[in-house]
Coordinates of C-alpha atoms and ligand atoms in Angstrom, one line a residue:
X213 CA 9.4 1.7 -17.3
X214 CA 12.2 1.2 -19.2
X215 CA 14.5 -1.7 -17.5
X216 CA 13.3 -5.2 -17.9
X217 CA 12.9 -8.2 -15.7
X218 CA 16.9 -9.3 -16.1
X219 CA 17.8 -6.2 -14.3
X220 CA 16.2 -7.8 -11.3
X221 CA 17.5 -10.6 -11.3
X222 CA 14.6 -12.1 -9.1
X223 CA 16.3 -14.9 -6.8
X224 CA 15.4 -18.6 -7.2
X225 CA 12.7 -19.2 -4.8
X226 CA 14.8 -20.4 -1.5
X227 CA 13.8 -22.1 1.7
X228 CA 13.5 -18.9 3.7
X229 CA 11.1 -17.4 1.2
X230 CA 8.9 -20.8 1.2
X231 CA 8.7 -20.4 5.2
X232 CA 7.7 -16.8 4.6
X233 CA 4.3 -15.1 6.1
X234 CA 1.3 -15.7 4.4
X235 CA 0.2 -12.4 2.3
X236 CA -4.0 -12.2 2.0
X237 CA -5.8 -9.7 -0.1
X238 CA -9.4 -8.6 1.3
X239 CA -11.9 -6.5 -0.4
X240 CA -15.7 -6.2 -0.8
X241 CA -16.9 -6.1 -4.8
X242 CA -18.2 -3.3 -7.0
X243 CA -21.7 -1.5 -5.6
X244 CA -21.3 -2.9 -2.3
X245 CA -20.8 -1.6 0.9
X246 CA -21.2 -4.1 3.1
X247 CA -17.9 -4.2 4.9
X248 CA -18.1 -5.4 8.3
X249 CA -18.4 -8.9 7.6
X250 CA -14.7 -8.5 6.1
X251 CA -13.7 -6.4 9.0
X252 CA -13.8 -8.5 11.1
X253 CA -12.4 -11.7 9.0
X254 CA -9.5 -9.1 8.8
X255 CA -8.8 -9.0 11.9
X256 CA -9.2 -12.4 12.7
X257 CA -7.1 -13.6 10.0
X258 CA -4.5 -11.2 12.1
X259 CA -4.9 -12.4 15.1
X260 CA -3.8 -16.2 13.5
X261 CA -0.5 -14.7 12.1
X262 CA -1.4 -13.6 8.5
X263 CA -0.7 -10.4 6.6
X264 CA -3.7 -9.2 5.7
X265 CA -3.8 -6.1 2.7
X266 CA -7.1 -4.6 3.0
X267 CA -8.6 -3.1 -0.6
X268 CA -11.5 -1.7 0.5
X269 CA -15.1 -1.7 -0.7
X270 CA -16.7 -1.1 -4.0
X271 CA -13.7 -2.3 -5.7
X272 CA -13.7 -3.2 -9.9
X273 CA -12.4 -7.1 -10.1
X274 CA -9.5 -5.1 -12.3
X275 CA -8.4 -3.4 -9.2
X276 CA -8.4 -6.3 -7.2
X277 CA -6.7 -8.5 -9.9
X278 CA -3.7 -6.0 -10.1
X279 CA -3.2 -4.9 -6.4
X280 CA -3.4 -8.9 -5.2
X281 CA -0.7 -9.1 -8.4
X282 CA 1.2 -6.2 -7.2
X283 CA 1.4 -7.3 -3.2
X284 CA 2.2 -11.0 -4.5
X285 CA -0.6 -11.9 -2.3
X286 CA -1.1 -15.6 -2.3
X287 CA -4.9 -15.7 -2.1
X288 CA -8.1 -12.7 -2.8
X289 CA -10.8 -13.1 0.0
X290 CA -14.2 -11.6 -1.3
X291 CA -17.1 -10.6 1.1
X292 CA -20.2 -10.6 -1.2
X293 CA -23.6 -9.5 -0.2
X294 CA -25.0 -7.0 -2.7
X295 CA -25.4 -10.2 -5.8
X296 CA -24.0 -10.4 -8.8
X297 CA -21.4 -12.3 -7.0
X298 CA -21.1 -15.8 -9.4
X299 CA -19.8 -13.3 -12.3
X300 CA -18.2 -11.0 -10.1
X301 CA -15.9 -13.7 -8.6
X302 CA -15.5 -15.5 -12.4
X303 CA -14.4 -11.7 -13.8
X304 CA -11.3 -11.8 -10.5
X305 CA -10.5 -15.1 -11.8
X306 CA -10.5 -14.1 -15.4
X307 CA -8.4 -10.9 -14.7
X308 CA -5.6 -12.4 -12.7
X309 CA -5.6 -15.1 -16.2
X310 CA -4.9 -12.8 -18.2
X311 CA -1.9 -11.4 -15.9
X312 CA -0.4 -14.9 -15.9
X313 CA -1.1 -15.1 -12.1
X314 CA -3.6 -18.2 -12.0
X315 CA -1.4 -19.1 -9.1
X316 CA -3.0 -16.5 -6.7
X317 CA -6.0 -18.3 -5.6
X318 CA -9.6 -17.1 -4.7
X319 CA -12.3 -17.5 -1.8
X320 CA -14.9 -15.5 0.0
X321 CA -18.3 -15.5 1.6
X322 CA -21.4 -13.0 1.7
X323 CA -24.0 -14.3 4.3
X324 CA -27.3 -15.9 3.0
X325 CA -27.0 -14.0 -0.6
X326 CA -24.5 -16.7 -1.5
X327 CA -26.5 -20.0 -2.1
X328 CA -25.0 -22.9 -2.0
X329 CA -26.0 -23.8 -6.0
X330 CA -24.0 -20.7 -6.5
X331 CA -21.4 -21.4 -4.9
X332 CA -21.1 -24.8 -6.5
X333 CA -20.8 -23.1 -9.7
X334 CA -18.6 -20.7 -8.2
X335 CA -16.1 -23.7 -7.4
X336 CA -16.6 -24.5 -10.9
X337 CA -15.4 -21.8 -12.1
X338 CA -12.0 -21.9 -9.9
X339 CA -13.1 -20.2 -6.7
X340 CA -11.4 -22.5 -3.6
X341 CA -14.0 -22.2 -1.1
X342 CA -17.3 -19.9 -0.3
X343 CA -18.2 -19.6 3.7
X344 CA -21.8 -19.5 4.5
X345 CA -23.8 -17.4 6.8
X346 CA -22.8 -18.5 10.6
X347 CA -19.3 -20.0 9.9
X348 CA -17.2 -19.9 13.2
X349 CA -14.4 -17.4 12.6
X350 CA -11.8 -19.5 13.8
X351 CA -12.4 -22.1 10.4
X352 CA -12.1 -19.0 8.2
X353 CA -8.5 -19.0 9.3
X354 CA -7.9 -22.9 9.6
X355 CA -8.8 -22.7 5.8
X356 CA -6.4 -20.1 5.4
X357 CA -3.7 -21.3 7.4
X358 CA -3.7 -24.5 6.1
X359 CA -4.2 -23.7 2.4
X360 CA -2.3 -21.1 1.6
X361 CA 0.4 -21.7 4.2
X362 CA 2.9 -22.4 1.6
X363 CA 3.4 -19.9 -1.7
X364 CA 2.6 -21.2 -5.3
X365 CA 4.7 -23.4 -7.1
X366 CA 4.2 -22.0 -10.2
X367 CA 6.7 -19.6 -11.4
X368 CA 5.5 -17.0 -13.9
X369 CA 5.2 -17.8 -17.4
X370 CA 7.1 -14.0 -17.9
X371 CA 10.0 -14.7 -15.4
X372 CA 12.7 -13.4 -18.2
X373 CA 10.2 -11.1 -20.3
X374 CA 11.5 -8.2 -22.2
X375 CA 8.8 -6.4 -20.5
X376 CA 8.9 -6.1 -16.6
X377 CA 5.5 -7.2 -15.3
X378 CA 4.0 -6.1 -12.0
X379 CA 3.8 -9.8 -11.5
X380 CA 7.6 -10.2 -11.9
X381 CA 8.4 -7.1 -10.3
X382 CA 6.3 -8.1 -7.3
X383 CA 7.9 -11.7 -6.9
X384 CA 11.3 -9.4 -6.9
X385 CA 10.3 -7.7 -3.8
X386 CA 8.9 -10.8 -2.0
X387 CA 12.5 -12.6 -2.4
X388 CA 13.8 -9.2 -1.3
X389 CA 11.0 -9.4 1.7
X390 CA 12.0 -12.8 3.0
X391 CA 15.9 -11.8 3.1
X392 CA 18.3 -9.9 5.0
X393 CA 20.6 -9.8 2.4
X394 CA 20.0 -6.7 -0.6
X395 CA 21.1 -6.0 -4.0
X396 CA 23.7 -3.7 -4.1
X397 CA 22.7 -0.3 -4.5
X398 CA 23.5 0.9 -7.8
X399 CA 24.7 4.2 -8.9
X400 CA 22.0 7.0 -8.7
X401 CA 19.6 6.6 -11.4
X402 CA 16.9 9.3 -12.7
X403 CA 14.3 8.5 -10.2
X404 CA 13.8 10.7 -7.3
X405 CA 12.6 8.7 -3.9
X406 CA 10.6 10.8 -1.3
X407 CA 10.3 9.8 2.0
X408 CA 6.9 10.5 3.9
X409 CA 6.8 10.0 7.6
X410 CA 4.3 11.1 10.6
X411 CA 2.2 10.3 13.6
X412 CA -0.1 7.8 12.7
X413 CA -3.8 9.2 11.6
X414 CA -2.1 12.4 10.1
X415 CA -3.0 12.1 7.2
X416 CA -0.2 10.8 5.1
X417 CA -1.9 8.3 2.9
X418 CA -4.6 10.6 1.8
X419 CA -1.4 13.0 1.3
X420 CA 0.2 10.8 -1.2
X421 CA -3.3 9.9 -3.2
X422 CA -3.4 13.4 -4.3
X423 CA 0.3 13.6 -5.1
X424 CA -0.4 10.3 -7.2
X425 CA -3.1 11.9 -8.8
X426 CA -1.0 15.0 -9.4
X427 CA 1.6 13.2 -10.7
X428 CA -1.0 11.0 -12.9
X429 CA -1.9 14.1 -14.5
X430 CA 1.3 15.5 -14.9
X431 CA 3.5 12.3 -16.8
X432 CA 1.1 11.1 -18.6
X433 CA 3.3 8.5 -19.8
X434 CA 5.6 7.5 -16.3
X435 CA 4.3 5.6 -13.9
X436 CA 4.7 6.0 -9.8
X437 CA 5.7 3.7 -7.2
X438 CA 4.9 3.5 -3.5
X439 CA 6.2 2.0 -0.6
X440 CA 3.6 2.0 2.3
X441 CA 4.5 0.4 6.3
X442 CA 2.1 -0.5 8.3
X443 CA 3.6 -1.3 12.1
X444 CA 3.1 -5.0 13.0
X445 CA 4.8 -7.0 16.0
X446 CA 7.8 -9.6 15.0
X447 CA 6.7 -13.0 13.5
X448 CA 2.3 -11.7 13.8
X449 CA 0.5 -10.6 11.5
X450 CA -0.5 -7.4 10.0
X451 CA -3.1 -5.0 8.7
X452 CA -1.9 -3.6 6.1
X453 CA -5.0 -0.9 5.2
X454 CA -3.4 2.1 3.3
X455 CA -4.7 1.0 0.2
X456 CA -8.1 0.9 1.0
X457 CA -7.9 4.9 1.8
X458 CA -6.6 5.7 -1.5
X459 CA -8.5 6.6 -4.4
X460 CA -6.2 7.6 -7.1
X461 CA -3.3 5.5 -6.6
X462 CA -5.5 2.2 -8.2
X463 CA -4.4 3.4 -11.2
X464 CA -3.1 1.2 -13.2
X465 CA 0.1 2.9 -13.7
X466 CA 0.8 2.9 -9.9
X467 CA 2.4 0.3 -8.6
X468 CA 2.1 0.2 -5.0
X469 CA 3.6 -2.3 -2.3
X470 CA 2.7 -2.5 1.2
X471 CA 5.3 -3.3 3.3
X472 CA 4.9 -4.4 7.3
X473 CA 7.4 -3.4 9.6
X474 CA 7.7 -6.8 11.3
X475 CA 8.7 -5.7 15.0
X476 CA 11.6 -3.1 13.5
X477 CA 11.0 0.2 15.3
X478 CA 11.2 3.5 13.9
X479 CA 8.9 3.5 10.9
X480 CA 10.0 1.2 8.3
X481 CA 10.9 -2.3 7.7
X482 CA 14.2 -4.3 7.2
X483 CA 13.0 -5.0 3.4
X484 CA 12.8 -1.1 3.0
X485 CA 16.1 -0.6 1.9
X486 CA 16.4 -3.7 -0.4
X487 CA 12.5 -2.8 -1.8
X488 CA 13.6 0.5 -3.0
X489 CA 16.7 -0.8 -4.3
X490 CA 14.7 -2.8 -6.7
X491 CA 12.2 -0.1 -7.7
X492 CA 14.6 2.0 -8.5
X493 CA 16.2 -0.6 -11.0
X494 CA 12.8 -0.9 -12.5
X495 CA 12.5 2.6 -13.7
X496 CA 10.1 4.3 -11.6
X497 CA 10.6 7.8 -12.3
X498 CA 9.0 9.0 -8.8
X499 CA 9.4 6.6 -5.6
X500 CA 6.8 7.6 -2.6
X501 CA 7.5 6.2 0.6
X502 CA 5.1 6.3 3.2
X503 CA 6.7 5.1 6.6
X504 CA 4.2 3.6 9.6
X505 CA 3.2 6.4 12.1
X506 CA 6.4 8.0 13.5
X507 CA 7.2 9.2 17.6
X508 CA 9.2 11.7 18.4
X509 CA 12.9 9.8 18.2
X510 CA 11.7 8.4 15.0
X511 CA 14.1 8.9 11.8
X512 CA 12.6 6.3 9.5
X513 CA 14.7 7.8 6.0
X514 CA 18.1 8.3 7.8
X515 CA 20.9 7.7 6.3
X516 CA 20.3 8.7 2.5
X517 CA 17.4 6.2 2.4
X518 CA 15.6 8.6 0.5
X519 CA 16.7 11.6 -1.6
X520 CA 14.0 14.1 0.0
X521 CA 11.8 14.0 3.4
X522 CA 8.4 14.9 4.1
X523 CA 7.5 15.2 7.6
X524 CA 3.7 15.7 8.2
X525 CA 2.3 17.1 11.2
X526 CA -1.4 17.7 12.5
X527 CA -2.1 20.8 14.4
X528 CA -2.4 18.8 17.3
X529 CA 1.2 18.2 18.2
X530 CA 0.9 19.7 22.0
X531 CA 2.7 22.7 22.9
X532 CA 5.9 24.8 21.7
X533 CA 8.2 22.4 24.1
X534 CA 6.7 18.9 22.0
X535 CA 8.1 20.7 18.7
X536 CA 12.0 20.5 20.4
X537 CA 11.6 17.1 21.2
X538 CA 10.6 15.7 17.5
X539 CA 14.1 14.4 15.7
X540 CA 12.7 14.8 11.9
X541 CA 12.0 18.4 12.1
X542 CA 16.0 18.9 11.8
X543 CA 16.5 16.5 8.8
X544 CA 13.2 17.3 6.9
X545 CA 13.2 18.9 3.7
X546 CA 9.5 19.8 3.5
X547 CA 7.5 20.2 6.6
X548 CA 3.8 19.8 5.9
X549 CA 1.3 20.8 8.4
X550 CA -2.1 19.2 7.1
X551 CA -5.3 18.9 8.7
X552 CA -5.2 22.8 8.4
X553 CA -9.0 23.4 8.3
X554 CA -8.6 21.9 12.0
X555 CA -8.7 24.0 14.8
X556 CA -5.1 25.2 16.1
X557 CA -3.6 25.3 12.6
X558 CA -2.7 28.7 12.3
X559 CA -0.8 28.6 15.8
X560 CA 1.0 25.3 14.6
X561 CA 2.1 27.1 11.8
X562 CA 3.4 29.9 13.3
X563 CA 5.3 27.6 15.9
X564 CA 6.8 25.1 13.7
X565 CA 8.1 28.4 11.8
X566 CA 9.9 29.6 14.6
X567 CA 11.3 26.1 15.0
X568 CA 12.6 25.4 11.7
X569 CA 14.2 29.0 11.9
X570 CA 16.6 27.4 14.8
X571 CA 18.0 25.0 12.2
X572 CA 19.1 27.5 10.0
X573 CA 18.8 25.6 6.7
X574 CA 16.6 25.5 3.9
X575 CA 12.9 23.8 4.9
X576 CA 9.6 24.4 3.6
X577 CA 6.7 24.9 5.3
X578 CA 3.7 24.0 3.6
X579 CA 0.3 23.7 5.6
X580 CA -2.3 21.4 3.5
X581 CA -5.7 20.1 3.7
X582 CA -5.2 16.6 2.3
X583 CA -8.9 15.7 2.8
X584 CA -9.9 17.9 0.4
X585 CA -10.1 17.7 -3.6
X586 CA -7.2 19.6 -5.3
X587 CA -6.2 21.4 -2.2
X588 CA -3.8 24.6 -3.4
X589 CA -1.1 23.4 -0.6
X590 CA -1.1 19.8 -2.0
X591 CA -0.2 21.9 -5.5
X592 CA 2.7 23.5 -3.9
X593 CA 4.1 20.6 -2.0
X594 CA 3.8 18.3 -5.6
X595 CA 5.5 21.5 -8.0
X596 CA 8.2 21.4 -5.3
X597 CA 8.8 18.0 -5.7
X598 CA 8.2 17.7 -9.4
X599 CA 10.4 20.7 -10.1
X600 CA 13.4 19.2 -8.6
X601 CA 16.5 17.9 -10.9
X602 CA 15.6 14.1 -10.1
X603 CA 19.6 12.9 -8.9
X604 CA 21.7 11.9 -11.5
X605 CA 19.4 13.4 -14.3
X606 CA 20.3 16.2 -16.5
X607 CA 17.6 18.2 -17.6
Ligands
LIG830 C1 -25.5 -5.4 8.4 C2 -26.2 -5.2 7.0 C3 -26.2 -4.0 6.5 C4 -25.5 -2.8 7.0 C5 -24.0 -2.9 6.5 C6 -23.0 -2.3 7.5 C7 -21.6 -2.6 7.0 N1 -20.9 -1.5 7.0 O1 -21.3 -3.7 6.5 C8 -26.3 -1.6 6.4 C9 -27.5 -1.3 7.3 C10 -25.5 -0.3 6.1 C11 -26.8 -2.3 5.1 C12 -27.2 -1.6 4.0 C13 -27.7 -2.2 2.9 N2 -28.1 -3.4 2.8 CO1 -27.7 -4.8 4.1 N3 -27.5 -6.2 5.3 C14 -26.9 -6.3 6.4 C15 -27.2 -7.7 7.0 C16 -28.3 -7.6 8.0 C17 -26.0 -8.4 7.7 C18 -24.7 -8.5 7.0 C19 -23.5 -8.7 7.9 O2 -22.6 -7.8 8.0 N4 -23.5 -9.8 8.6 C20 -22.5 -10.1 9.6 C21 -21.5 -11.2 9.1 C22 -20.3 -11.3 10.0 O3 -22.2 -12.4 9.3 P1 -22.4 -13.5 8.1 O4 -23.0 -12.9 6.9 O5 -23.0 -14.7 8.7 O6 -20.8 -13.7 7.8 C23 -20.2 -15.0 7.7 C24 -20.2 -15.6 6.3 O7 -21.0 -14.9 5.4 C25 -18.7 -15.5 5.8 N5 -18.2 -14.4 5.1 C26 -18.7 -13.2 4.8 N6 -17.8 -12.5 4.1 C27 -16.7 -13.2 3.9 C28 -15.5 -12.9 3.3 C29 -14.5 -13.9 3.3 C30 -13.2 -13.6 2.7 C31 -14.7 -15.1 4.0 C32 -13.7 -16.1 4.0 C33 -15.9 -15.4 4.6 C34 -16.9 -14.4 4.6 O8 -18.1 -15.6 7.0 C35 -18.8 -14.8 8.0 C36 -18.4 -15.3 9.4 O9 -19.2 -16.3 9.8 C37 -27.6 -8.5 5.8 C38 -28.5 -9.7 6.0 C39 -27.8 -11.0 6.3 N7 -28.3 -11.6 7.3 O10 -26.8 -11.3 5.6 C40 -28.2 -7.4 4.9 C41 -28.2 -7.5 3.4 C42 -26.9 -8.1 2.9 N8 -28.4 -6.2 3.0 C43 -29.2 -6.0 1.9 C44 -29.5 -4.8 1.3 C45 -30.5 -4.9 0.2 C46 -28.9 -3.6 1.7 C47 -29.2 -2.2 1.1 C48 -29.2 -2.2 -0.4 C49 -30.5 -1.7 1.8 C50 -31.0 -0.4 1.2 N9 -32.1 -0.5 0.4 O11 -30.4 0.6 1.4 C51 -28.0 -1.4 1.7 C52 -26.8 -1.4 0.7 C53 -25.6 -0.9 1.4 C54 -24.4 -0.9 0.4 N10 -23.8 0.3 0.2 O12 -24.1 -1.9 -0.2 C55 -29.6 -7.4 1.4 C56 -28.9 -7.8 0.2 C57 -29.9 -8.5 -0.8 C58 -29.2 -8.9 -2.1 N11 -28.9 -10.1 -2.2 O13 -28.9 -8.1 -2.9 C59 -29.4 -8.3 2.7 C60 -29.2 -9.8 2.4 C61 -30.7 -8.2 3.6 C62 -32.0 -8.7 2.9 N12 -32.3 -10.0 3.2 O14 -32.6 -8.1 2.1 N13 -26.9 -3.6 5.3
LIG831 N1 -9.9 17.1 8.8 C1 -9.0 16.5 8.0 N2 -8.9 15.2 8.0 C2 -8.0 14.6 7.1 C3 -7.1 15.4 6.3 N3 -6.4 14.6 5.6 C4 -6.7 13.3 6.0 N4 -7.7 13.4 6.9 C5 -8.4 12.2 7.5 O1 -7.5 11.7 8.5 C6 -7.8 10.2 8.6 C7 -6.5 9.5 8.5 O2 -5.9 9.7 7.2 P1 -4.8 8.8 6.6 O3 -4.4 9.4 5.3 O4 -5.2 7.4 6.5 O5 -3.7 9.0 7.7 P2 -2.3 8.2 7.8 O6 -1.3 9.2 8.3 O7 -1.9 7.6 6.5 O8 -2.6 7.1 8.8 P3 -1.7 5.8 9.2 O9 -1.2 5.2 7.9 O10 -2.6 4.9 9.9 O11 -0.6 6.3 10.1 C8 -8.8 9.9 7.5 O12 -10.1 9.8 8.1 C9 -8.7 11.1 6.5 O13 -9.8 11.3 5.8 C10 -7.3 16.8 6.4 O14 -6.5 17.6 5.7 N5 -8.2 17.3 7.2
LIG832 MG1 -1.4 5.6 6.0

């Protein structure tokens, strides 16, 4: 990335970002699988109004450190049954030092493995609280609610760095988040933004880790952004889980934001707009935007949100009559049928044909099986998309 942080110009923290929702990473430590304690806290933690970004299990403390970084969470929760847990947490902490992020606080739990002479020294070290076996659910979230209810003081040592940080970049996108009022969009730059929408379960996430991986491969020296929605109802909380179904897009040179859609209907947020404004000015060469499962009236990149759309369907779509009534096959620029080693796939294929042929326009057709390692129809999707002039850029 070339632009640096002035190009941003990240906001002075305001009153309606102080009263903004509280943002919780969750994820279960390397070599451990044990993942239905933290299920559940998820979805309590929910339930009470917070945003919950769900890693996954058998994460590295370096991926935890940089996605809490990269959502601007304000606090990691760690479920910890497997041991190893006292160095574990210390090795979160030490990360997120190093990142100038000390700010985003840490606390977890892990049953009876956690003793409570580790856990003093885990407080020690800087952890905030460890829950023991037993702990009523509804004091998990008290803690929460009450001590992370307002965001960090501390502003980041690297607020006006040459270099743009995730950390600053992040903090950008939270003022943006908290707003209703957006930069103004600036001239078309060199980075191409690709919109990715579909009925929820389709497969879109696992779509977009093997484009990241593609494009990993491909720019060795670039990095990717993505924008993922999760749906969640106005002023609630939200699960926000895509991450923890990727596998390549971890890297370290993706930056990925998840984004809930906070009671707007049709597939992405109000802060869309203003997120991918700010990406954009920060040099990402390749923008993926993955909207929250579509319906049929849905049209979540109308209006030139994006410069190309991906709709993806299953096989599973109903009948020849369902494929008149879905709005996004007329604008879509790529129309992916994945989940092709499914049943039905062929048929779909043939059907969705003979629909795109009514719009008389130009629309690929690609049928993918997203599931699988270096699938040949994820190639053609990503050499389509990699082989187009990115706007504005002459090449
Ligand atoms: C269920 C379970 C499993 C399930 C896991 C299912 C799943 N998807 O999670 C299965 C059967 C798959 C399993 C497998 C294994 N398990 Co097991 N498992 C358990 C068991 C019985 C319960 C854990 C649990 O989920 N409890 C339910 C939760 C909700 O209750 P809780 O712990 O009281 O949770 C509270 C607090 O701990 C706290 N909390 C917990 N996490 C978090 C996170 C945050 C953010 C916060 C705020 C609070 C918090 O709040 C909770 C709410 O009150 C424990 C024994 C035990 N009693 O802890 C062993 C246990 C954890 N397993 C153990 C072992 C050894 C294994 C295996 C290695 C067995 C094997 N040889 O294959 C494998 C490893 C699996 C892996 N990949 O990591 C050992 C670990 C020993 C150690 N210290 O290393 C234990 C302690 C059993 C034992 N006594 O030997 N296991
Ligand atoms: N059979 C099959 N399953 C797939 C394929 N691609 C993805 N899946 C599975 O479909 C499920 C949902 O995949 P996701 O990528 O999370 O779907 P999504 O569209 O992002 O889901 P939401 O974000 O919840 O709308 C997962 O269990 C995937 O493993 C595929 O090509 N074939
Ligand atoms: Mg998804």
């Amino acid at each position: 990335m070339k632009t640096n942080a002035a190009h941003l110009s990240p906001a002075a923290p305001s009153s309606r970002l102080a009263s903004g929702a509280i943002r919780i990473l969750t994820a279960v430590p390397l070599c451990d699988g044990h993942d239905s304690a933290i299920v559940t806290i998820n979805l309590e933690l929910v339930r009470h109004g917070v945003e919950v970004i769900y890693l996954g299990y058998h994460r590295s403390a370096a991926d935890i450190a940089r996605a809490a970084i990269q959502e601007d969470a304000r606090a990691i929760g760690l479920s910890s049954y497997n041991g190893g847990h006292v160095e574990f947490f210390a090795e979160v902490l030490a990360s997120l030092r190093r990142q100038d992020a000390r700010d985003i606080r840490l606390f977890g739990g892990g049953g009876g493995t956690i003793t409570p002479a580790d856990a003093r020294q885990m407080k020690r070290r800087g952890v905030d609280e460890i829950f023991f076996a037993g702990t009523p659910l509804a004091e998990i979230a008290r803690f929460v609610k009450t001590n992370y209810a307002q965001p960090p003081k501390v502003i980041p040592k690297s607020r006006a760095p040459a270099k743009l940080s995730d950390r600053v970049l992040a903090k950008a996108l939270t003022t943006a988040g908290n707003r209703s009022v957006f930069p103004t969009p600036m001239a078309r730059g060199s980075t191409l933004t690709v919109g990715i929408a579909g009925p929820g379960g389709v497969g879109k996430t696992t779509l977009i880790d093997e484009l990241a991986l593609r494009f990993l491969k491909s720019h060795p020296d670039s990095r990717l952004a993505i924008l993922s929605h999760d749906p969640s109802p106005p002023g609630k909380g939200a699960l926000l889980a895509d991450r923890a179904a990727m596998v390549y897009a971890h890297h370290q040179r993706v930056f990925l934001r998840s984004l809930p859609t906070r009671g707007k209907a049709g597939g992405v947020s109000r802060a869309t707009p203003g997120s991918l404004e700010i990406l954009k000015r920060a040099g990402f060469s390749l923008i993926l935007v993955e909207s929250a499962g579509t319906g049929q009236e849905d049209l979540p990149f109308a209006r030139g949100l994006v410069d190309r759309q991906v709709l993806v369907m299953g096989p599973d779509y109903g009948s020849r009559l369902q494929l008149q009534k879905i709005l996004m096959l007329e604008s879509a620029d790529f129309v992916v049928v994945n989940k092709s080693d499914q049943a039905g796939a062929r048929t779909a294929l043939s059907e969705i044909e003979q629909r795109l042929a009514l719009n008389n326009r130009e629309q690929k057709l690609i049928a993918t099986v997203a599931k699988r390692h270096l699938d040949p129809g994820v190639d053609v999707l990503f050499n389509h998309l990699n082989s187009m002039k990115y706007p504005g850029q002459d090449r």
